[in-house]
């Protein structure tokens, strides 16, 4: 497993995440359940790339904290898990303008 260090996450002093389960993956989208190796916090990760044929592509990443129950429900789901609660979950969003806290993230991939 490859650990990913995301310094702006607030679960502990040295967040180091690894992927527990990939929920969805395409050429331009990725959703996964991740856990911090240092503190055990669960995170829902979403990556989206908007491809522009006229300029720079637009890449956006979201991290939303999860409870242990939410993470277990996602990990044990046989099909796509219910993710509508993410629309109102305070999340970190990173894009070309930097990192900021937002009031939620999309609950479904674009592609």
PDB file of N, CA and C in Angstrom:
ATOM      1  N   UNK A   1       0.829  -1.187   0.000  1.00  0.00           N
ATOM      2  CA  UNK A   1       0.000   0.000   0.000  1.00  0.00           C
ATOM      3  C   UNK A   1       0.872   1.248   0.000  1.00  0.00           C
ATOM      4  N   UNK A   2       0.499   2.189  -0.815  1.00  0.00           N
ATOM      5  CA  UNK A   2       1.231   3.447  -0.910  1.00  0.00           C
ATOM      6  C   UNK A   2       0.558   4.469  -0.002  1.00  0.00           C
ATOM      7  N   UNK A   3       1.330   5.082   0.866  1.00  0.00           N
ATOM      8  CA  UNK A   3       0.810   6.139   1.726  1.00  0.00           C
ATOM      9  C   UNK A   3       0.906   7.474   1.002  1.00  0.00           C
ATOM     10  N   UNK A   4      -0.099   8.304   1.214  1.00  0.00           N
ATOM     11  CA  UNK A   4      -0.142   9.632   0.623  1.00  0.00           C
ATOM     12  C   UNK A   4      -0.200  10.638   1.764  1.00  0.00           C
ATOM     13  N   UNK A   5       0.755  11.553   1.813  1.00  0.00           N
ATOM     14  CA  UNK A   5       0.779  12.581   2.849  1.00  0.00           C
ATOM     15  C   UNK A   5      -0.006  13.790   2.364  1.00  0.00           C
ATOM     16  N   UNK A   6      -1.019  14.164   3.134  1.00  0.00           N
ATOM     17  CA  UNK A   6      -1.857  15.322   2.819  1.00  0.00           C
ATOM     18  C   UNK A   6      -1.766  16.261   4.013  1.00  0.00           C
ATOM     19  N   UNK A   7      -0.885  17.237   3.938  1.00  0.00           N
ATOM     20  CA  UNK A   7      -0.570  18.086   5.087  1.00  0.00           C
ATOM     21  C   UNK A   7      -1.734  18.932   5.586  1.00  0.00           C
ATOM     22  N   UNK A   8      -2.695  19.254   4.734  1.00  0.00           N
ATOM     23  CA  UNK A   8      -3.767  20.144   5.162  1.00  0.00           C
ATOM     24  C   UNK A   8      -4.901  19.431   5.904  1.00  0.00           C
ATOM     25  N   UNK A   9      -4.919  18.117   5.923  1.00  0.00           N
ATOM     26  CA  UNK A   9      -5.961  17.416   6.670  1.00  0.00           C
ATOM     27  C   UNK A   9      -5.737  17.604   8.163  1.00  0.00           C
ATOM     28  N   UNK A  10      -6.824  17.605   8.925  1.00  0.00           N
ATOM     29  CA  UNK A  10      -6.737  17.961  10.342  1.00  0.00           C
ATOM     30  C   UNK A  10      -6.975  16.802  11.302  1.00  0.00           C
ATOM     31  N   UNK A  11      -6.756  15.580  10.851  1.00  0.00           N
ATOM     32  CA  UNK A  11      -7.003  14.440  11.734  1.00  0.00           C
ATOM     33  C   UNK A  11      -5.882  14.232  12.744  1.00  0.00           C
ATOM     34  N   UNK A  12      -4.659  14.620  12.392  1.00  0.00           N
ATOM     35  CA  UNK A  12      -3.520  14.468  13.301  1.00  0.00           C
ATOM     36  C   UNK A  12      -2.372  15.352  12.806  1.00  0.00           C
ATOM     37  N   UNK A  13      -1.235  15.280  13.463  1.00  0.00           N
ATOM     38  CA  UNK A  13      -0.089  16.119  13.096  1.00  0.00           C
ATOM     39  C   UNK A  13       0.544  15.733  11.763  1.00  0.00           C
ATOM     40  N   UNK A  14       0.511  14.452  11.415  1.00  0.00           N
ATOM     41  CA  UNK A  14       1.138  13.978  10.175  1.00  0.00           C
ATOM     42  C   UNK A  14       0.205  13.029   9.440  1.00  0.00           C
ATOM     43  N   UNK A  15      -0.854  13.550   8.815  1.00  0.00           N
ATOM     44  CA  UNK A  15      -1.777  12.671   8.104  1.00  0.00           C
ATOM     45  C   UNK A  15      -1.067  11.908   6.979  1.00  0.00           C
ATOM     46  N   UNK A  16      -1.196  10.612   7.010  1.00  0.00           N
ATOM     47  CA  UNK A  16      -0.606   9.742   5.997  1.00  0.00           C
ATOM     48  C   UNK A  16      -1.660   8.705   5.638  1.00  0.00           C
ATOM     49  N   UNK A  17      -2.281   8.871   4.476  1.00  0.00           N
ATOM     50  CA  UNK A  17      -3.430   8.052   4.109  1.00  0.00           C
ATOM     51  C   UNK A  17      -3.056   6.914   3.170  1.00  0.00           C
ATOM     52  N   UNK A  18      -3.796   5.831   3.301  1.00  0.00           N
ATOM     53  CA  UNK A  18      -3.703   4.755   2.319  1.00  0.00           C
ATOM     54  C   UNK A  18      -5.125   4.351   1.933  1.00  0.00           C
ATOM     55  N   UNK A  19      -5.262   3.790   0.756  1.00  0.00           N
ATOM     56  CA  UNK A  19      -6.563   3.419   0.219  1.00  0.00           C
ATOM     57  C   UNK A  19      -6.991   2.065   0.752  1.00  0.00           C
ATOM     58  N   UNK A  20      -8.201   2.028   1.303  1.00  0.00           N
ATOM     59  CA  UNK A  20      -8.802   0.792   1.792  1.00  0.00           C
ATOM     60  C   UNK A  20      -9.630   0.152   0.690  1.00  0.00           C
ATOM     61  N   UNK A  21     -10.383   0.989  -0.039  1.00  0.00           N
ATOM     62  CA  UNK A  21     -11.286   0.476  -1.074  1.00  0.00           C
ATOM     63  C   UNK A  21     -11.488   1.534  -2.144  1.00  0.00           C
ATOM     64  N   UNK A  22     -11.362   1.135  -3.395  1.00  0.00           N
ATOM     65  CA  UNK A  22     -11.717   2.002  -4.518  1.00  0.00           C
ATOM     66  C   UNK A  22     -13.187   1.752  -4.821  1.00  0.00           C
ATOM     67  N   UNK A  23     -13.969   2.815  -4.824  1.00  0.00           N
ATOM     68  CA  UNK A  23     -15.404   2.711  -5.057  1.00  0.00           C
ATOM     69  C   UNK A  23     -15.725   2.892  -6.533  1.00  0.00           C
ATOM     70  N   UNK A  24     -15.050   3.834  -7.159  1.00  0.00           N
ATOM     71  CA  UNK A  24     -15.291   4.121  -8.580  1.00  0.00           C
ATOM     72  C   UNK A  24     -14.009   4.667  -9.176  1.00  0.00           C
ATOM     73  N   UNK A  25     -13.738   4.268 -10.418  1.00  0.00           N
ATOM     74  CA  UNK A  25     -12.554   4.775 -11.101  1.00  0.00           C
ATOM     75  C   UNK A  25     -12.825   4.846 -12.595  1.00  0.00           C
ATOM     76  N   UNK A  26     -12.491   5.990 -13.175  1.00  0.00           N
ATOM     77  CA  UNK A  26     -12.555   6.175 -14.624  1.00  0.00           C
ATOM     78  C   UNK A  26     -11.338   7.004 -15.023  1.00  0.00           C
ATOM     79  N   UNK A  27     -11.273   7.391 -16.281  1.00  0.00           N
ATOM     80  CA  UNK A  27     -10.148   8.215 -16.739  1.00  0.00           C
ATOM     81  C   UNK A  27     -10.107   9.582 -16.064  1.00  0.00           C
ATOM     82  N   UNK A  28     -11.262  10.067 -15.604  1.00  0.00           N
ATOM     83  CA  UNK A  28     -11.335  11.434 -15.086  1.00  0.00           C
ATOM     84  C   UNK A  28     -11.921  11.537 -13.681  1.00  0.00           C
ATOM     85  N   UNK A  29     -12.255  10.423 -13.076  1.00  0.00           N
ATOM     86  CA  UNK A  29     -12.849  10.424 -11.740  1.00  0.00           C
ATOM     87  C   UNK A  29     -12.307   9.267 -10.914  1.00  0.00           C
ATOM     88  N   UNK A  30     -12.233   9.487  -9.613  1.00  0.00           N
ATOM     89  CA  UNK A  30     -11.848   8.427  -8.686  1.00  0.00           C
ATOM     90  C   UNK A  30     -12.518   8.700  -7.347  1.00  0.00           C
ATOM     91  N   UNK A  31     -13.096   7.668  -6.766  1.00  0.00           N
ATOM     92  CA  UNK A  31     -13.659   7.739  -5.425  1.00  0.00           C
ATOM     93  C   UNK A  31     -13.052   6.602  -4.613  1.00  0.00           C
ATOM     94  N   UNK A  32     -12.631   6.905  -3.392  1.00  0.00           N
ATOM     95  CA  UNK A  32     -12.077   5.832  -2.568  1.00  0.00           C
ATOM     96  C   UNK A  32     -12.259   6.124  -1.086  1.00  0.00           C
ATOM     97  N   UNK A  33     -12.216   5.050  -0.316  1.00  0.00           N
ATOM     98  CA  UNK A  33     -12.207   5.110   1.134  1.00  0.00           C
ATOM     99  C   UNK A  33     -10.755   5.033   1.560  1.00  0.00           C
ATOM    100  N   UNK A  34     -10.327   5.994   2.364  1.00  0.00           N
ATOM    101  CA  UNK A  34      -8.938   6.035   2.817  1.00  0.00           C
ATOM    102  C   UNK A  34      -8.897   6.122   4.336  1.00  0.00           C
ATOM    103  N   UNK A  35      -7.772   5.688   4.901  1.00  0.00           N
ATOM    104  CA  UNK A  35      -7.585   5.731   6.347  1.00  0.00           C
ATOM    105  C   UNK A  35      -6.204   6.301   6.647  1.00  0.00           C
ATOM    106  N   UNK A  36      -6.118   7.058   7.727  1.00  0.00           N
ATOM    107  CA  UNK A  36      -4.839   7.627   8.146  1.00  0.00           C
ATOM    108  C   UNK A  36      -4.063   6.571   8.930  1.00  0.00           C
ATOM    109  N   UNK A  37      -2.890   6.264   8.459  1.00  0.00           N
ATOM    110  CA  UNK A  37      -2.051   5.258   9.112  1.00  0.00           C
ATOM    111  C   UNK A  37      -1.628   5.713  10.516  1.00  0.00           C
ATOM    112  N   UNK A  38      -1.525   7.020  10.735  1.00  0.00           N
ATOM    113  CA  UNK A  38      -1.022   7.518  12.016  1.00  0.00           C
ATOM    114  C   UNK A  38      -2.081   7.643  13.107  1.00  0.00           C
ATOM    115  N   UNK A  39      -3.323   7.963  12.738  1.00  0.00           N
ATOM    116  CA  UNK A  39      -4.339   8.157  13.782  1.00  0.00           C
ATOM    117  C   UNK A  39      -5.589   7.302  13.589  1.00  0.00           C
ATOM    118  N   UNK A  40      -5.729   6.650  12.435  1.00  0.00           N
ATOM    119  CA  UNK A  40      -6.882   5.789  12.197  1.00  0.00           C
ATOM    120  C   UNK A  40      -8.121   6.504  11.698  1.00  0.00           C
ATOM    121  N   UNK A  41      -8.032   7.799  11.404  1.00  0.00           N
ATOM    122  CA  UNK A  41      -9.191   8.545  10.902  1.00  0.00           C
ATOM    123  C   UNK A  41      -9.549   8.079   9.494  1.00  0.00           C
ATOM    124  N   UNK A  42     -10.861   8.032   9.213  1.00  0.00           N
ATOM    125  CA  UNK A  42     -11.357   7.627   7.896  1.00  0.00           C
ATOM    126  C   UNK A  42     -11.684   8.861   7.064  1.00  0.00           C
ATOM    127  N   UNK A  43     -11.388   8.765   5.774  1.00  0.00           N
ATOM    128  CA  UNK A  43     -11.653   9.853   4.834  1.00  0.00           C
ATOM    129  C   UNK A  43     -12.264   9.295   3.557  1.00  0.00           C
ATOM    130  N   UNK A  44     -13.233  10.048   3.007  1.00  0.00           N
ATOM    131  CA  UNK A  44     -13.738   9.754   1.671  1.00  0.00           C
ATOM    132  C   UNK A  44     -13.001  10.679   0.716  1.00  0.00           C
ATOM    133  N   UNK A  45     -12.410  10.103  -0.321  1.00  0.00           N
ATOM    134  CA  UNK A  45     -11.600  10.851  -1.288  1.00  0.00           C
ATOM    135  C   UNK A  45     -12.309  10.862  -2.630  1.00  0.00           C
ATOM    136  N   UNK A  46     -12.357  12.037  -3.246  1.00  0.00           N
ATOM    137  CA  UNK A  46     -12.914  12.164  -4.600  1.00  0.00           C
ATOM    138  C   UNK A  46     -11.959  13.004  -5.437  1.00  0.00           C
ATOM    139  N   UNK A  47     -11.672  12.509  -6.637  1.00  0.00           N
ATOM    140  CA  UNK A  47     -10.838  13.205  -7.621  1.00  0.00           C
ATOM    141  C   UNK A  47     -11.690  13.408  -8.856  1.00  0.00           C
ATOM    142  N   UNK A  48     -11.648  14.613  -9.406  1.00  0.00           N
ATOM    143  CA  UNK A  48     -12.350  14.879 -10.667  1.00  0.00           C
ATOM    144  C   UNK A  48     -11.462  15.734 -11.558  1.00  0.00           C
ATOM    145  N   UNK A  49     -11.360  15.321 -12.803  1.00  0.00           N
ATOM    146  CA  UNK A  49     -10.604  16.082 -13.797  1.00  0.00           C
ATOM    147  C   UNK A  49     -11.555  16.494 -14.911  1.00  0.00           C
ATOM    148  N   UNK A  50     -11.662  17.807 -15.119  1.00  0.00           N
ATOM    149  CA  UNK A  50     -12.420  18.338 -16.243  1.00  0.00           C
ATOM    150  C   UNK A  50     -11.423  18.601 -17.357  1.00  0.00           C
ATOM    151  N   UNK A  51     -11.607  17.921 -18.472  1.00  0.00           N
ATOM    152  CA  UNK A  51     -10.683  18.051 -19.595  1.00  0.00           C
ATOM    153  C   UNK A  51     -11.165  19.163 -20.512  1.00  0.00           C
ATOM    154  N   UNK A  52     -10.276  20.115 -20.767  1.00  0.00           N
ATOM    155  CA  UNK A  52     -10.577  21.220 -21.668  1.00  0.00           C
ATOM    156  C   UNK A  52      -9.694  21.103 -22.903  1.00  0.00           C
ATOM    157  N   UNK A  53     -10.312  21.150 -24.041  1.00  0.00           N
ATOM    158  CA  UNK A  53      -9.553  21.096 -25.286  1.00  0.00           C
ATOM    159  C   UNK A  53      -9.062  22.482 -25.705  1.00  0.00           C
ATOM    160  N   UNK A  54      -9.410  23.507 -24.914  1.00  0.00           N
ATOM    161  CA  UNK A  54      -9.056  24.884 -25.254  1.00  0.00           C
ATOM    162  C   UNK A  54      -8.083  25.517 -24.270  1.00  0.00           C
ATOM    163  N   UNK A  55      -7.668  24.774 -23.263  1.00  0.00           N
ATOM    164  CA  UNK A  55      -6.756  25.335 -22.261  1.00  0.00           C
ATOM    165  C   UNK A  55      -6.383  24.283 -21.245  1.00  0.00           C
ATOM    166  N   UNK A  56      -6.020  24.751 -20.070  1.00  0.00           N
ATOM    167  CA  UNK A  56      -5.610  23.836 -19.009  1.00  0.00           C
ATOM    168  C   UNK A  56      -6.782  23.000 -18.506  1.00  0.00           C
ATOM    169  N   UNK A  57      -6.493  21.754 -18.161  1.00  0.00           N
ATOM    170  CA  UNK A  57      -7.492  20.909 -17.523  1.00  0.00           C
ATOM    171  C   UNK A  57      -7.726  21.412 -16.103  1.00  0.00           C
ATOM    172  N   UNK A  58      -8.881  21.114 -15.561  1.00  0.00           N
ATOM    173  CA  UNK A  58      -9.244  21.545 -14.215  1.00  0.00           C
ATOM    174  C   UNK A  58      -9.336  20.313 -13.324  1.00  0.00           C
ATOM    175  N   UNK A  59      -8.466  20.215 -12.324  1.00  0.00           N
ATOM    176  CA  UNK A  59      -8.446  19.078 -11.407  1.00  0.00           C
ATOM    177  C   UNK A  59      -8.923  19.546 -10.038  1.00  0.00           C
ATOM    178  N   UNK A  60      -9.869  18.801  -9.472  1.00  0.00           N
ATOM    179  CA  UNK A  60     -10.388  19.101  -8.145  1.00  0.00           C
ATOM    180  C   UNK A  60     -10.358  17.833  -7.305  1.00  0.00           C
ATOM    181  N   UNK A  61      -9.955  17.985  -6.047  1.00  0.00           N
ATOM    182  CA  UNK A  61      -9.877  16.881  -5.096  1.00  0.00           C
ATOM    183  C   UNK A  61     -10.655  17.272  -3.848  1.00  0.00           C
ATOM    184  N   UNK A  62     -11.428  16.332  -3.303  1.00  0.00           N
ATOM    185  CA  UNK A  62     -12.148  16.537  -2.047  1.00  0.00           C
ATOM    186  C   UNK A  62     -11.740  15.457  -1.056  1.00  0.00           C
ATOM    187  N   UNK A  63     -11.663  15.832   0.207  1.00  0.00           N
ATOM    188  CA  UNK A  63     -11.503  14.896   1.316  1.00  0.00           C
ATOM    189  C   UNK A  63     -12.582  15.211   2.338  1.00  0.00           C
ATOM    190  N   UNK A  64     -13.382  14.214   2.677  1.00  0.00           N
ATOM    191  CA  UNK A  64     -14.431  14.378   3.689  1.00  0.00           C
ATOM    192  C   UNK A  64     -14.194  13.392   4.823  1.00  0.00           C
ATOM    193  N   UNK A  65     -14.219  13.870   6.078  1.00  0.00           N
ATOM    194  CA  UNK A  65     -14.046  12.951   7.203  1.00  0.00           C
ATOM    195  C   UNK A  65     -15.257  12.036   7.343  1.00  0.00           C
ATOM    196  N   UNK A  66     -15.004  10.816   7.769  1.00  0.00           N
ATOM    197  CA  UNK A  66     -16.063   9.830   7.962  1.00  0.00           C
ATOM    198  C   UNK A  66     -16.012   9.292   9.386  1.00  0.00           C
ATOM    199  N   UNK A  67     -17.171   8.901   9.887  1.00  0.00           N
ATOM    200  CA  UNK A  67     -17.198   8.172  11.148  1.00  0.00           C
ATOM    201  C   UNK A  67     -16.797   6.727  10.863  1.00  0.00           C
ATOM    202  N   UNK A  68     -16.491   6.000  11.902  1.00  0.00           N
ATOM    203  CA  UNK A  68     -16.143   4.584  11.737  1.00  0.00           C
ATOM    204  C   UNK A  68     -17.313   3.813  11.136  1.00  0.00           C
ATOM    205  N   UNK A  69     -18.543   4.105  11.586  1.00  0.00           N
ATOM    206  CA  UNK A  69     -19.723   3.423  11.043  1.00  0.00           C
ATOM    207  C   UNK A  69     -19.901   3.707   9.556  1.00  0.00           C
ATOM    208  N   UNK A  70     -19.720   4.970   9.155  1.00  0.00           N
ATOM    209  CA  UNK A  70     -19.842   5.320   7.731  1.00  0.00           C
ATOM    210  C   UNK A  70     -18.783   4.596   6.911  1.00  0.00           C
ATOM    211  N   UNK A  71     -17.558   4.570   7.423  1.00  0.00           N
ATOM    212  CA  UNK A  71     -16.469   3.898   6.709  1.00  0.00           C
ATOM    213  C   UNK A  71     -16.737   2.404   6.575  1.00  0.00           C
ATOM    214  N   UNK A  72     -17.223   1.780   7.631  1.00  0.00           N
ATOM    215  CA  UNK A  72     -17.531   0.348   7.570  1.00  0.00           C
ATOM    216  C   UNK A  72     -18.653   0.066   6.589  1.00  0.00           C
ATOM    217  N   UNK A  73     -19.652   0.940   6.550  1.00  0.00           N
ATOM    218  CA  UNK A  73     -20.759   0.773   5.600  1.00  0.00           C
ATOM    219  C   UNK A  73     -20.243   0.863   4.164  1.00  0.00           C
ATOM    220  N   UNK A  74     -19.356   1.817   3.903  1.00  0.00           N
ATOM    221  CA  UNK A  74     -18.774   1.962   2.564  1.00  0.00           C
ATOM    222  C   UNK A  74     -17.901   0.760   2.235  1.00  0.00           C
ATOM    223  N   UNK A  75     -17.071   0.355   3.168  1.00  0.00           N
ATOM    224  CA  UNK A  75     -16.152  -0.764   2.922  1.00  0.00           C
ATOM    225  C   UNK A  75     -16.894  -2.074   2.673  1.00  0.00           C
ATOM    226  N   UNK A  76     -18.011  -2.283   3.358  1.00  0.00           N
ATOM    227  CA  UNK A  76     -18.740  -3.544   3.248  1.00  0.00           C
ATOM    228  C   UNK A  76     -19.802  -3.554   2.159  1.00  0.00           C
ATOM    229  N   UNK A  77     -20.021  -2.428   1.501  1.00  0.00           N
ATOM    230  CA  UNK A  77     -21.042  -2.363   0.451  1.00  0.00           C
ATOM    231  C   UNK A  77     -20.624  -3.211  -0.746  1.00  0.00           C
ATOM    232  N   UNK A  78     -21.554  -4.030  -1.227  1.00  0.00           N
ATOM    233  CA  UNK A  78     -21.276  -4.842  -2.410  1.00  0.00           C
ATOM    234  C   UNK A  78     -21.427  -4.019  -3.685  1.00  0.00           C
ATOM    235  N   UNK A  79     -22.379  -3.110  -3.675  1.00  0.00           N
ATOM    236  CA  UNK A  79     -22.604  -2.216  -4.807  1.00  0.00           C
ATOM    237  C   UNK A  79     -22.165  -0.815  -4.397  1.00  0.00           C
ATOM    238  N   UNK A  80     -22.502   0.143  -5.222  1.00  0.00           N
ATOM    239  CA  UNK A  80     -22.162   1.524  -4.898  1.00  0.00           C
ATOM    240  C   UNK A  80     -22.861   1.931  -3.603  1.00  0.00           C
ATOM    241  N   UNK A  81     -22.109   2.425  -2.619  1.00  0.00           N
ATOM    242  CA  UNK A  81     -22.730   2.814  -1.346  1.00  0.00           C
ATOM    243  C   UNK A  81     -23.513   4.116  -1.473  1.00  0.00           C
ATOM    244  N   UNK A  82     -24.434   4.317  -0.564  1.00  0.00           N
ATOM    245  CA  UNK A  82     -25.199   5.559  -0.470  1.00  0.00           C
ATOM    246  C   UNK A  82     -24.259   6.654   0.029  1.00  0.00           C
ATOM    247  N   UNK A  83     -24.114   7.724  -0.749  1.00  0.00           N
ATOM    248  CA  UNK A  83     -23.163   8.784  -0.414  1.00  0.00           C
ATOM    249  C   UNK A  83     -23.801  10.167  -0.342  1.00  0.00           C
ATOM    250  N   UNK A  84     -25.126  10.237  -0.327  1.00  0.00           N
ATOM    251  CA  UNK A  84     -25.783  11.548  -0.359  1.00  0.00           C
ATOM    252  C   UNK A  84     -25.431  12.405   0.859  1.00  0.00           C
ATOM    253  N   UNK A  85     -25.043  11.788   1.969  1.00  0.00           N
ATOM    254  CA  UNK A  85     -24.676  12.554   3.162  1.00  0.00           C
ATOM    255  C   UNK A  85     -23.457  13.441   2.920  1.00  0.00           C
ATOM    256  N   UNK A  86     -22.666  13.140   1.883  1.00  0.00           N
ATOM    257  CA  UNK A  86     -21.472  13.936   1.584  1.00  0.00           C
ATOM    258  C   UNK A  86     -21.810  15.330   1.051  1.00  0.00           C
ATOM    259  N   UNK A  87     -23.018  15.506   0.523  1.00  0.00           N
ATOM    260  CA  UNK A  87     -23.403  16.809  -0.019  1.00  0.00           C
ATOM    261  C   UNK A  87     -23.382  17.903   1.046  1.00  0.00           C
ATOM    262  N   UNK A  88     -23.552  17.515   2.307  1.00  0.00           N
ATOM    263  CA  UNK A  88     -23.591  18.490   3.400  1.00  0.00           C
ATOM    264  C   UNK A  88     -22.473  18.298   4.413  1.00  0.00           C
ATOM    265  N   UNK A  89     -21.517  17.449   4.106  1.00  0.00           N
ATOM    266  CA  UNK A  89     -20.409  17.170   5.027  1.00  0.00           C
ATOM    267  C   UNK A  89     -19.287  18.166   4.789  1.00  0.00           C
ATOM    268  N   UNK A  90     -18.880  18.880   5.837  1.00  0.00           N
ATOM    269  CA  UNK A  90     -17.746  19.792   5.689  1.00  0.00           C
ATOM    270  C   UNK A  90     -16.552  19.007   5.166  1.00  0.00           C
ATOM    271  N   UNK A  91     -15.931  19.538   4.125  1.00  0.00           N
ATOM    272  CA  UNK A  91     -14.860  18.825   3.428  1.00  0.00           C
ATOM    273  C   UNK A  91     -13.733  19.785   3.081  1.00  0.00           C
ATOM    274  N   UNK A  92     -12.591  19.210   2.807  1.00  0.00           N
ATOM    275  CA  UNK A  92     -11.489  19.970   2.233  1.00  0.00           C
ATOM    276  C   UNK A  92     -11.572  19.822   0.723  1.00  0.00           C
ATOM    277  N   UNK A  93     -11.415  20.938   0.010  1.00  0.00           N
ATOM    278  CA  UNK A  93     -11.400  20.914  -1.446  1.00  0.00           C
ATOM    279  C   UNK A  93     -10.106  21.559  -1.922  1.00  0.00           C
ATOM    280  N   UNK A  94      -9.415  20.877  -2.822  1.00  0.00           N
ATOM    281  CA  UNK A  94      -8.174  21.392  -3.394  1.00  0.00           C
ATOM    282  C   UNK A  94      -8.355  21.506  -4.896  1.00  0.00           C
ATOM    283  N   UNK A  95      -8.041  22.692  -5.425  1.00  0.00           N
ATOM    284  CA  UNK A  95      -8.073  22.903  -6.869  1.00  0.00           C
ATOM    285  C   UNK A  95      -6.935  23.846  -7.246  1.00  0.00           C
ATOM    286  N   UNK A  96      -6.982  24.394  -8.435  1.00  0.00           N
ATOM    287  CA  UNK A  96      -5.888  25.246  -8.913  1.00  0.00           C
ATOM    288  C   UNK A  96      -5.724  26.520  -8.089  1.00  0.00           C
ATOM    289  N   UNK A  97      -6.735  26.881  -7.321  1.00  0.00           N
ATOM    290  CA  UNK A  97      -6.669  28.088  -6.495  1.00  0.00           C
ATOM    291  C   UNK A  97      -6.219  27.805  -5.064  1.00  0.00           C
ATOM    292  N   UNK A  98      -5.962  26.542  -4.732  1.00  0.00           N
ATOM    293  CA  UNK A  98      -5.495  26.196  -3.395  1.00  0.00           C
ATOM    294  C   UNK A  98      -6.449  25.268  -2.671  1.00  0.00           C
ATOM    295  N   UNK A  99      -6.361  25.285  -1.346  1.00  0.00           N
ATOM    296  CA  UNK A  99      -7.166  24.420  -0.485  1.00  0.00           C
ATOM    297  C   UNK A  99      -8.112  25.282   0.336  1.00  0.00           C
ATOM    298  N   UNK A 100      -9.353  24.830   0.462  1.00  0.00           N
ATOM    299  CA  UNK A 100     -10.306  25.527   1.319  1.00  0.00           C
ATOM    300  C   UNK A 100     -11.299  24.519   1.876  1.00  0.00           C
ATOM    301  N   UNK A 101     -11.942  24.910   2.973  1.00  0.00           N
ATOM    302  CA  UNK A 101     -13.020  24.093   3.517  1.00  0.00           C
ATOM    303  C   UNK A 101     -14.305  24.492   2.813  1.00  0.00           C
ATOM    304  N   UNK A 102     -15.088  23.485   2.454  1.00  0.00           N
ATOM    305  CA  UNK A 102     -16.364  23.716   1.786  1.00  0.00           C
ATOM    306  C   UNK A 102     -17.450  22.963   2.549  1.00  0.00           C
ATOM    307  N   UNK A 103     -18.700  23.304   2.275  1.00  0.00           N
ATOM    308  CA  UNK A 103     -19.821  22.729   3.024  1.00  0.00           C
ATOM    309  C   UNK A 103     -20.253  21.363   2.519  1.00  0.00           C
ATOM    310  N   UNK A 104     -19.582  20.816   1.563  1.00  0.00           N
ATOM    311  CA  UNK A 104     -19.943  19.499   1.054  1.00  0.00           C
ATOM    312  C   UNK A 104     -19.192  19.197  -0.222  1.00  0.00           C
ATOM    313  N   UNK A 105     -19.461  18.020  -0.757  1.00  0.00           N
ATOM    314  CA  UNK A 105     -18.855  17.627  -2.022  1.00  0.00           C
ATOM    315  C   UNK A 105     -19.903  16.902  -2.849  1.00  0.00           C
ATOM    316  N   UNK A 106     -19.655  16.730  -4.151  1.00  0.00           N
ATOM    317  CA  UNK A 106     -20.607  15.982  -4.970  1.00  0.00           C
ATOM    318  C   UNK A 106     -20.792  14.573  -4.403  1.00  0.00           C
ATOM    319  N   UNK A 107     -21.954  14.003  -4.633  1.00  0.00           N
ATOM    320  CA  UNK A 107     -22.183  12.653  -4.121  1.00  0.00           C
ATOM    321  C   UNK A 107     -22.166  11.601  -5.224  1.00  0.00           C
ATOM    322  N   UNK A 108     -21.752  12.004  -6.429  1.00  0.00           N
ATOM    323  CA  UNK A 108     -21.700  11.062  -7.542  1.00  0.00           C
ATOM    324  C   UNK A 108     -20.658  11.544  -8.545  1.00  0.00           C
ATOM    325  N   UNK A 109     -19.918  10.636  -9.172  1.00  0.00           N
ATOM    326  CA  UNK A 109     -18.915  11.051 -10.163  1.00  0.00           C
ATOM    327  C   UNK A 109     -19.574  11.605 -11.421  1.00  0.00           C
ATOM    328  N   UNK A 110     -18.829  12.400 -12.167  1.00  0.00           N
ATOM    329  CA  UNK A 110     -19.349  13.004 -13.387  1.00  0.00           C
ATOM    330  C   UNK A 110     -19.306  12.051 -14.564  1.00  0.00           C
ATOM    331  N   UNK A 111     -18.324  11.165 -14.607  1.00  0.00           N
ATOM    332  CA  UNK A 111     -18.187  10.301 -15.792  1.00  0.00           C
ATOM    333  C   UNK A 111     -18.848   8.965 -15.582  1.00  0.00           C
TER     334      UNK A 111
END
